[in-house]
């Protein structure tokens, strides 16, 4: 059996049945399955996840049973086959169908003829346009199918964005991001890192927003000599920008309230030249273990870790911090480019109370800021109810703070993840 498609199938089933994160499931299954072409596997997995509702809508035309009632194994094989037929020009039509039948023979016993029949029915009908809800009279229905999102997400975004802009946002969110890295500032400058990687055959370009960011244009696996030497870290550009806005200085006392897995804490320590003190906390101590390991291997000594509930006030820290980073738990809808499975989240009670939780964390964290000190409130989402509205509510109740600057990063405008950053100062 084709190891590439077998690995892609295993990854998609992990996401479907185990709620696995696609990036972690991919890395695991590629290591286990040893496919000949990992790039093919990644394209197929992310392509299916990015277009799942659209694929399901098309496939449903060619079967009597509603698509949602099929077994997950049947659904996954059919999605993989149709995605190859629709989007992967490098795959001949016969190969897309035949390999899907081979997968069905192993994972969907007795369904080989069904899979073959559905995909061949699509090929016979491929010239006919896909029947979608009307974009003008039913924009929510159109966008949720055409760009594969749960309807509640589209409805929420339509409250904040005009349909034309929303469509650009959805298109950009369905594109896989470039890999962003930054230098380990304790070991190398950005210019020297760029020169070293280019000498090793990588093609790099400057980041779009963060001054220390480099973007990988072309090259192989980044886990080479420079990575082994700890000369750079992979970090989203939006996350780097949040640290830039906080702008921690050597010798200061900084709090990182929701720190795990620790990328911002490490970047802060490097910008502080490993001078001062950073106290990094998270509600689950085991999530901080990765941070402790990375700090130790980098020679960073100023980071301390502590497990805490960031919404609960710690009286011992009141008025002590020069700067506070508050990257709160959120709906995560800004990182869909990296984790497309987020598009299929169901709306839950936990999501409805997120703004209250975020407000409580921001309020408690603000008590730690010295007079004249600053804090950054950030989320990896584009929902105003979790961003601007939380900050406005906080400022109404805490007039001793003022907003210095804020930015809502959007994939179609800033070419980054969707990310909100607001810098506040205690007067």
Short mmCIF file of C-alpha atoms in Angstrom, two decimals, residues 2-207:
data_model
loop_
_atom_site.label_atom_id
_atom_site.label_comp_id
_atom_site.label_asym_id
_atom_site.label_seq_id
_atom_site.Cartn_x
_atom_site.Cartn_y
_atom_site.Cartn_z
CA UNK A 2 1.10 3.58 -0.73
CA UNK A 3 2.82 4.71 2.50
CA UNK A 4 2.10 8.37 1.74
CA UNK A 5 -1.69 7.94 1.60
CA UNK A 6 -1.66 5.46 4.47
CA UNK A 7 0.11 8.06 6.64
CA UNK A 8 -2.32 10.78 5.56
CA UNK A 9 -5.28 8.50 6.36
CA UNK A 10 -3.90 7.67 9.83
CA UNK A 11 -3.40 11.38 10.57
CA UNK A 12 -6.88 12.38 9.45
CA UNK A 13 -8.44 9.60 11.52
CA UNK A 14 -6.49 10.75 14.58
CA UNK A 15 -7.92 14.24 14.10
CA UNK A 16 -11.42 12.89 13.44
CA UNK A 17 -11.66 10.26 16.17
CA UNK A 18 -9.19 11.40 18.83
CA UNK A 19 -9.53 15.20 18.53
CA UNK A 20 -5.79 15.30 17.84
CA UNK A 21 -4.15 18.53 16.70
CA UNK A 22 -3.29 18.13 13.02
CA UNK A 23 0.28 19.43 13.34
CA UNK A 24 1.11 17.03 16.19
CA UNK A 25 -0.67 14.09 14.56
CA UNK A 26 1.19 14.74 11.31
CA UNK A 27 4.58 14.79 12.98
CA UNK A 28 3.79 11.58 14.87
CA UNK A 29 2.45 9.64 11.90
CA UNK A 30 5.19 10.77 9.54
CA UNK A 31 7.76 9.56 12.07
CA UNK A 32 5.92 6.26 12.43
CA UNK A 33 4.93 5.64 8.82
CA UNK A 34 8.12 6.91 7.14
CA UNK A 35 6.35 8.00 3.93
CA UNK A 36 8.40 8.53 0.80
CA UNK A 37 7.03 12.04 0.30
CA UNK A 38 6.18 13.85 3.56
CA UNK A 39 5.35 17.05 1.63
CA UNK A 40 2.62 15.14 -0.25
CA UNK A 41 1.25 13.84 3.05
CA UNK A 42 1.12 17.33 4.56
CA UNK A 43 -0.57 18.81 1.49
CA UNK A 44 -3.19 16.06 1.44
CA UNK A 45 -3.92 16.24 5.19
CA UNK A 46 -4.15 20.02 5.39
CA UNK A 47 -6.05 20.18 2.11
CA UNK A 48 -8.72 17.78 3.35
CA UNK A 49 -9.03 19.58 6.68
CA UNK A 50 -9.17 23.03 5.11
CA UNK A 51 -11.96 21.98 2.72
CA UNK A 52 -13.83 19.31 4.67
CA UNK A 53 -17.36 20.77 4.60
CA UNK A 54 -17.01 21.66 0.91
CA UNK A 55 -15.82 18.14 0.07
CA UNK A 56 -18.67 16.62 2.08
CA UNK A 57 -21.19 18.83 0.27
CA UNK A 58 -19.97 17.65 -3.13
CA UNK A 59 -19.73 13.98 -2.16
CA UNK A 60 -23.27 14.01 -0.82
CA UNK A 61 -24.60 14.55 -4.34
CA UNK A 62 -23.47 11.09 -5.40
CA UNK A 63 -24.95 8.86 -2.70
CA UNK A 64 -28.37 7.96 -1.36
CA UNK A 65 -27.27 7.83 2.28
CA UNK A 66 -26.58 11.26 3.87
CA UNK A 67 -22.83 11.74 4.00
CA UNK A 68 -22.87 12.49 7.73
CA UNK A 69 -24.22 8.98 8.43
CA UNK A 70 -21.23 7.21 6.86
CA UNK A 71 -18.54 5.71 9.08
CA UNK A 72 -15.55 7.97 9.73
CA UNK A 73 -13.33 5.58 7.77
CA UNK A 74 -15.57 5.84 4.68
CA UNK A 75 -15.77 9.61 4.99
CA UNK A 76 -12.01 9.99 5.29
CA UNK A 77 -11.17 7.83 2.27
CA UNK A 78 -13.74 9.65 0.12
CA UNK A 79 -12.51 13.09 1.21
CA UNK A 80 -8.92 12.13 0.41
CA UNK A 81 -9.92 10.84 -3.03
CA UNK A 82 -12.02 13.87 -3.92
CA UNK A 83 -9.40 16.34 -2.70
CA UNK A 84 -6.81 14.74 -4.98
CA UNK A 85 -9.21 14.95 -7.94
CA UNK A 86 -10.12 18.58 -7.26
CA UNK A 87 -6.85 20.16 -6.18
CA UNK A 88 -3.77 17.98 -6.71
CA UNK A 89 -2.78 18.36 -10.35
CA UNK A 90 0.26 16.15 -9.80
CA UNK A 91 -2.01 13.14 -9.17
CA UNK A 92 -3.58 11.49 -12.26
CA UNK A 93 -7.30 10.87 -11.97
CA UNK A 94 -6.91 7.10 -12.25
CA UNK A 95 -4.34 7.10 -9.42
CA UNK A 96 -6.57 9.17 -7.11
CA UNK A 97 -9.46 6.73 -7.63
CA UNK A 98 -7.45 3.51 -7.61
CA UNK A 99 -5.46 4.40 -4.49
CA UNK A 100 -8.69 5.35 -2.72
CA UNK A 101 -10.09 1.93 -3.55
CA UNK A 102 -6.93 0.31 -2.17
CA UNK A 103 -7.35 2.29 1.06
CA UNK A 104 -11.01 1.29 1.25
CA UNK A 105 -10.09 -2.38 0.80
CA UNK A 106 -7.94 -2.18 3.94
CA UNK A 107 -9.86 0.27 6.15
CA UNK A 108 -13.46 0.09 4.84
CA UNK A 109 -13.97 -3.63 4.21
CA UNK A 110 -16.76 -4.27 1.73
CA UNK A 111 -16.99 -0.62 0.69
CA UNK A 112 -14.47 -0.64 -2.16
CA UNK A 113 -17.15 -0.63 -4.86
CA UNK A 114 -19.03 2.16 -3.09
CA UNK A 115 -15.92 4.37 -2.91
CA UNK A 116 -15.07 3.61 -6.53
CA UNK A 117 -18.62 4.39 -7.65
CA UNK A 118 -18.86 7.73 -5.82
CA UNK A 119 -15.54 9.03 -7.12
CA UNK A 120 -16.24 7.92 -10.68
CA UNK A 121 -19.68 9.51 -10.53
CA UNK A 122 -18.00 12.79 -9.61
CA UNK A 123 -15.61 12.47 -12.56
CA UNK A 124 -18.50 11.94 -14.97
CA UNK A 125 -20.22 15.02 -13.51
CA UNK A 126 -17.11 17.16 -12.94
CA UNK A 127 -18.02 19.80 -15.54
CA UNK A 128 -21.24 20.75 -13.75
CA UNK A 129 -20.97 23.61 -11.22
CA UNK A 130 -21.29 22.84 -7.51
CA UNK A 131 -24.69 23.81 -6.15
CA UNK A 132 -24.14 26.22 -3.23
CA UNK A 133 -26.40 28.52 -1.19
CA UNK A 134 -26.81 31.96 -2.76
CA UNK A 135 -24.00 34.27 -1.66
CA UNK A 136 -26.18 37.39 -1.64
CA UNK A 137 -29.29 36.10 0.12
CA UNK A 138 -27.58 33.50 2.35
CA UNK A 139 -23.96 34.60 2.91
CA UNK A 140 -23.66 32.50 6.08
CA UNK A 141 -24.72 29.33 4.27
CA UNK A 142 -22.53 30.08 1.27
CA UNK A 143 -19.37 30.89 3.24
CA UNK A 144 -19.76 28.00 5.70
CA UNK A 145 -19.84 25.45 2.86
CA UNK A 146 -17.56 27.07 0.28
CA UNK A 147 -14.79 27.78 2.79
CA UNK A 148 -15.61 24.98 5.24
CA UNK A 149 -16.47 26.60 8.57
CA UNK A 150 -19.01 25.83 11.24
CA UNK A 151 -21.94 28.24 10.66
CA UNK A 152 -21.70 29.84 14.12
CA UNK A 153 -18.18 31.07 13.31
CA UNK A 154 -19.36 32.66 10.06
CA UNK A 155 -22.36 34.23 11.81
CA UNK A 156 -20.11 35.73 14.49
CA UNK A 157 -17.67 37.16 11.95
CA UNK A 158 -20.46 38.60 9.82
CA UNK A 159 -21.31 40.77 12.83
CA UNK A 160 -17.87 42.41 12.52
CA UNK A 161 -16.96 42.21 8.83
CA UNK A 162 -18.70 43.02 5.58
CA UNK A 163 -19.17 39.95 3.32
CA UNK A 164 -16.52 41.06 0.80
CA UNK A 165 -13.85 41.49 3.49
CA UNK A 166 -14.92 38.31 5.26
CA UNK A 167 -14.45 36.35 2.04
CA UNK A 168 -10.87 37.62 1.76
CA UNK A 169 -10.28 36.65 5.39
CA UNK A 170 -11.67 33.15 4.79
CA UNK A 171 -9.54 32.65 1.68
CA UNK A 172 -6.38 33.70 3.53
CA UNK A 173 -7.22 31.53 6.53
CA UNK A 174 -7.45 28.50 4.24
CA UNK A 175 -3.85 28.90 3.11
CA UNK A 176 -1.03 27.20 4.98
CA UNK A 177 1.35 29.76 6.55
CA UNK A 178 5.05 30.08 5.90
CA UNK A 179 7.29 28.78 8.66
CA UNK A 180 8.41 31.72 10.80
CA UNK A 181 11.59 31.62 12.85
CA UNK A 182 13.61 34.09 14.91
CA UNK A 183 17.23 34.10 16.07
CA UNK A 184 18.18 33.09 19.58
CA UNK A 185 19.34 36.58 20.49
CA UNK A 186 21.73 35.26 23.14
CA UNK A 187 23.68 33.42 20.44
CA UNK A 188 23.30 35.11 17.05
CA UNK A 189 21.92 38.17 15.26
CA UNK A 190 19.16 37.94 12.70
CA UNK A 191 21.52 39.00 9.92
CA UNK A 192 24.07 36.32 10.79
CA UNK A 193 21.37 33.65 11.12
CA UNK A 194 19.92 34.56 7.73
CA UNK A 195 23.37 34.38 6.13
CA UNK A 196 24.11 31.03 7.76
CA UNK A 197 20.83 29.44 6.67
CA UNK A 198 21.16 30.78 3.13
CA UNK A 199 24.65 29.32 2.95
CA UNK A 200 23.08 25.99 3.92
CA UNK A 201 20.68 26.22 0.96
CA UNK A 202 17.60 27.78 2.53
CA UNK A 203 15.83 30.74 0.99
CA UNK A 204 14.62 33.22 3.58
CA UNK A 205 12.73 36.51 3.54
CA UNK A 206 12.03 39.21 6.11
CA UNK A 207 8.96 38.88 8.31
#
